[in-house]
Structure formats: structure tokens, C-alpha cells
PDB file of C-alpha atoms in Angstrom:
ATOM      1  CA  MET C  33     -38.144  -9.364  -8.680  1.00  0.00           C
ATOM      2  CA  THR C  34     -42.081  -9.024  -7.183  1.00  0.00           C
ATOM      3  CA  ASP C  35     -44.223  -5.366  -7.114  1.00  0.00           C
ATOM      4  CA  GLU C  36     -46.516  -4.678  -4.327  1.00  0.00           C
ATOM      5  CA  ALA C  37     -49.324  -6.478  -5.852  1.00  0.00           C
ATOM      6  CA  GLY C  38     -47.526  -9.786  -5.913  1.00  0.00           C
ATOM      7  CA  GLU C  39     -46.771  -9.376  -9.570  1.00  0.00           C
ATOM      8  CA  THR C  40     -43.557 -10.642 -11.000  1.00  0.00           C
ATOM      9  CA  ARG C  41     -41.661  -8.365 -13.019  1.00  0.00           C
ATOM     10  CA  ALA C  42     -38.252  -8.123 -14.898  1.00  0.00           C
ATOM     11  CA  GLU C  43     -35.647  -6.147 -13.205  1.00  0.00           C
ATOM     12  CA  GLU C  44     -34.771  -2.831 -15.204  1.00  0.00           C
ATOM     13  CA  PRO C  45     -31.273  -2.394 -15.994  1.00  0.00           C
ATOM     14  CA  ALA C  46     -29.759   0.200 -13.856  1.00  0.00           C
ATOM     15  CA  GLU C  47     -27.730   2.150 -17.004  1.00  0.00           C
ATOM     16  CA  PRO C  48     -28.777   1.903 -20.468  1.00  0.00           C
ATOM     17  CA  VAL C  49     -27.029  -0.496 -22.664  1.00  0.00           C
ATOM     18  CA  GLU C  50     -24.881   0.572 -25.160  1.00  0.00           C
ATOM     19  CA  PRO C  51     -23.789  -1.068 -28.724  1.00  0.00           C
ATOM     20  CA  ALA C  52     -20.812  -2.978 -28.211  1.00  0.00           C
ATOM     21  CA  GLU C  53     -18.006  -1.106 -30.411  1.00  0.00           C
ATOM     22  CA  PRO C  54     -16.794  -2.800 -33.797  1.00  0.00           C
ATOM     23  CA  ALA C  55     -13.411  -4.814 -32.988  1.00  0.00           C
ATOM     24  CA  GLY C  56     -11.480  -3.715 -35.713  1.00  0.00           C
ATOM     25  CA  PRO C  57     -11.636  -1.260 -38.784  1.00  0.00           C
ATOM     26  CA  ALA C  58     -14.311  -2.903 -41.486  1.00  0.00           C
ATOM     27  CA  GLY C  59     -11.567  -3.239 -44.465  1.00  0.00           C
ATOM     28  CA  PRO C  60      -7.943  -2.463 -44.930  1.00  0.00           C
ATOM     29  CA  VAL C  61      -6.558   0.759 -43.761  1.00  0.00           C
ATOM     30  CA  ALA C  62      -3.429   2.205 -45.004  1.00  0.00           C
ATOM     31  CA  LEU C  63      -0.331   2.167 -42.812  1.00  0.00           C
ATOM     32  CA  GLY C  64       1.039   5.521 -44.126  1.00  0.00           C
ATOM     33  CA  VAL C  65       4.184   4.679 -44.462  1.00  0.00           C
ATOM     34  CA  VAL C  66       6.382   7.285 -46.290  1.00  0.00           C
ATOM     35  CA  ARG C  67       8.130   6.320 -49.299  1.00  0.00           C
ATOM     36  CA  THR C  68      10.973   8.634 -49.923  1.00  0.00           C
ATOM     37  CA  PRO C  69      11.983   8.848 -53.521  1.00  0.00           C
ATOM     38  CA  THR C  70      15.405   7.213 -54.391  1.00  0.00           C
ATOM     39  CA  GLY C  71      16.311   9.168 -57.612  1.00  0.00           C
ATOM     40  CA  HIS C  72      16.385   6.176 -59.581  1.00  0.00           C
ATOM     41  CA  ALA C  73      13.014   6.291 -61.765  1.00  0.00           C
ATOM     42  CA  GLY C  74      12.743   2.141 -62.164  1.00  0.00           C
ATOM     43  CA  VAL C  75      13.387   1.855 -58.165  1.00  0.00           C
ATOM     44  CA  ASP C  76      10.878   4.501 -57.277  1.00  0.00           C
ATOM     45  CA  GLU C  77       8.164   3.130 -59.708  1.00  0.00           C
ATOM     46  CA  HIS C  78       8.652  -0.089 -57.939  1.00  0.00           C
ATOM     47  CA  LEU C  79       8.114   1.436 -54.449  1.00  0.00           C
ATOM     48  CA  ALA C  80       5.169   3.251 -55.673  1.00  0.00           C
ATOM     49  CA  ARG C  81       3.597  -0.225 -56.510  1.00  0.00           C
ATOM     50  CA  LEU C  82       3.529  -0.824 -52.684  1.00  0.00           C
ATOM     51  CA  ALA C  83       1.000   1.527 -52.575  1.00  0.00           C
ATOM     52  CA  ASP C  84      -1.417  -1.300 -53.981  1.00  0.00           C
ATOM     53  CA  ALA C  85      -1.225  -3.094 -51.013  1.00  0.00           C
ATOM     54  CA  ASP C  86      -2.452  -0.636 -48.789  1.00  0.00           C
ATOM     55  CA  HIS C  87      -6.170  -1.187 -50.339  1.00  0.00           C
ATOM     56  CA  LEU C  88      -5.953  -4.768 -50.098  1.00  0.00           C
ATOM     57  CA  ALA C  89      -6.899  -7.356 -47.898  1.00  0.00           C
ATOM     58  CA  ALA C  90      -3.902  -8.976 -45.925  1.00  0.00           C
ATOM     59  CA  ASP C  91      -4.086 -12.172 -48.474  1.00  0.00           C
ATOM     60  CA  GLY C  92      -3.384  -9.938 -51.680  1.00  0.00           C
ATOM     61  CA  HIS C  93      -0.540  -8.534 -50.340  1.00  0.00           C
ATOM     62  CA  VAL C  94       1.784 -11.508 -51.284  1.00  0.00           C
ATOM     63  CA  GLU C  95       1.498 -11.098 -55.185  1.00  0.00           C
ATOM     64  CA  VAL C  96       2.022  -7.235 -54.887  1.00  0.00           C
ATOM     65  CA  TYR C  97       5.213  -7.838 -52.911  1.00  0.00           C
ATOM     66  CA  GLU C  98       6.759 -10.577 -54.963  1.00  0.00           C
ATOM     67  CA  ASP C  99       5.613  -8.228 -58.095  1.00  0.00           C
ATOM     68  CA  VAL C 100       7.761  -5.310 -56.307  1.00  0.00           C
ATOM     69  CA  HIS C 101      10.635  -7.609 -55.279  1.00  0.00           C
ATOM     70  CA  ARG C 102      10.977  -9.041 -58.719  1.00  0.00           C
ATOM     71  CA  GLY C 103      11.362  -5.376 -60.315  1.00  0.00           C
ATOM     72  CA  LEU C 104      13.817  -4.303 -57.680  1.00  0.00           C
ATOM     73  CA  ARG C 105      16.166  -7.569 -57.983  1.00  0.00           C
ATOM     74  CA  GLU C 106      16.045  -6.507 -62.228  1.00  0.00           C
ATOM     75  CA  ALA C 107      17.043  -3.295 -60.987  1.00  0.00           C
ATOM     76  CA  LEU C 108      19.746  -4.228 -58.944  1.00  0.00           C
ATOM     77  CA  THR C 109      20.785  -6.770 -61.644  1.00  0.00           C
ATOM     78  CA  ALA C 110      21.040  -4.307 -64.440  1.00  0.00           C
ATOM     79  CA  LEU C 111      23.478  -2.464 -62.386  1.00  0.00           C
ATOM     80  CA  ASP C 112      25.882  -5.422 -62.250  1.00  0.00           C
ATOM     81  CA  ALA C 113      25.577  -5.719 -66.248  1.00  0.00           C
ATOM     82  CA  PRO C 114      28.508  -4.425 -67.886  1.00  0.00           C
ATOM     83  CA  PRO C 115      27.675  -1.429 -70.009  1.00  0.00           C
ATOM     84  CA  VAL C 116      26.653  -1.869 -73.755  1.00  0.00           C
ATOM     85  CA  PRO C 117      29.129   0.106 -76.160  1.00  0.00           C
ATOM     86  CA  GLY C 118      27.754   2.523 -78.473  1.00  0.00           C
ATOM     87  CA  PRO C 119      27.423   2.224 -82.151  1.00  0.00           C
ATOM     88  CA  TYR C 120      30.622   4.532 -82.658  1.00  0.00           C
ATOM     89  CA  GLU C 121      32.874   2.871 -79.608  1.00  0.00           C
ATOM     90  CA  ASN C 122      34.421   0.415 -81.333  1.00  0.00           C
ATOM     91  CA  ARG C 123      35.894   2.300 -84.289  1.00  0.00           C
ATOM     92  CA  SER C 124      39.751   1.758 -84.819  1.00  0.00           C
TER      93      SER C 124
END
């Protein structure tokens, strides 16, 4: 664009340019999933471990999920095991 003196000058933007907003959060964000206690202490401990994944990047979730899965499977397997007799239950 040229001015009255014939000099070329740059066009001024009509509105001020604001910086673009970031595409997403800067780091991991907790999902806020509510974990309801089951009443079984061992199971509740494993489910509480899931909160560790809230603060990890996605590639760190696998280790936490596998650990929780292993613990929950062990808790379920223990439910199928026959009860161990007490020391005085085998008396004749």
C-alpha cells in the first residue's frame, strides 16, 4: 500500500493478533473417575493403585494396568482355593 507521499508501507492488521491457544493440556490430567470401595481390602488396594496412572503419560499406563490386573487375578484365584484347615480341625 502507498501513502500520500508515494512511499510503500505495510498494511496494519485490522484487529490485534492474539496468541493461539495451546492444543491441549501440557501434561497428564486425571480423569476424575470415582473408585467405589468394594469392601475387600486386597481388591481395594489394587484399585487404588489405578490412581498412579493419573499422573503418568499414556506410555506409562501399561505397567500400572498390568500390575493391577495381576493383583486382581490373584485375589480372584484365592477365592477359588479351598479353605486351609485350622490346626485343631483335624482331631479325631
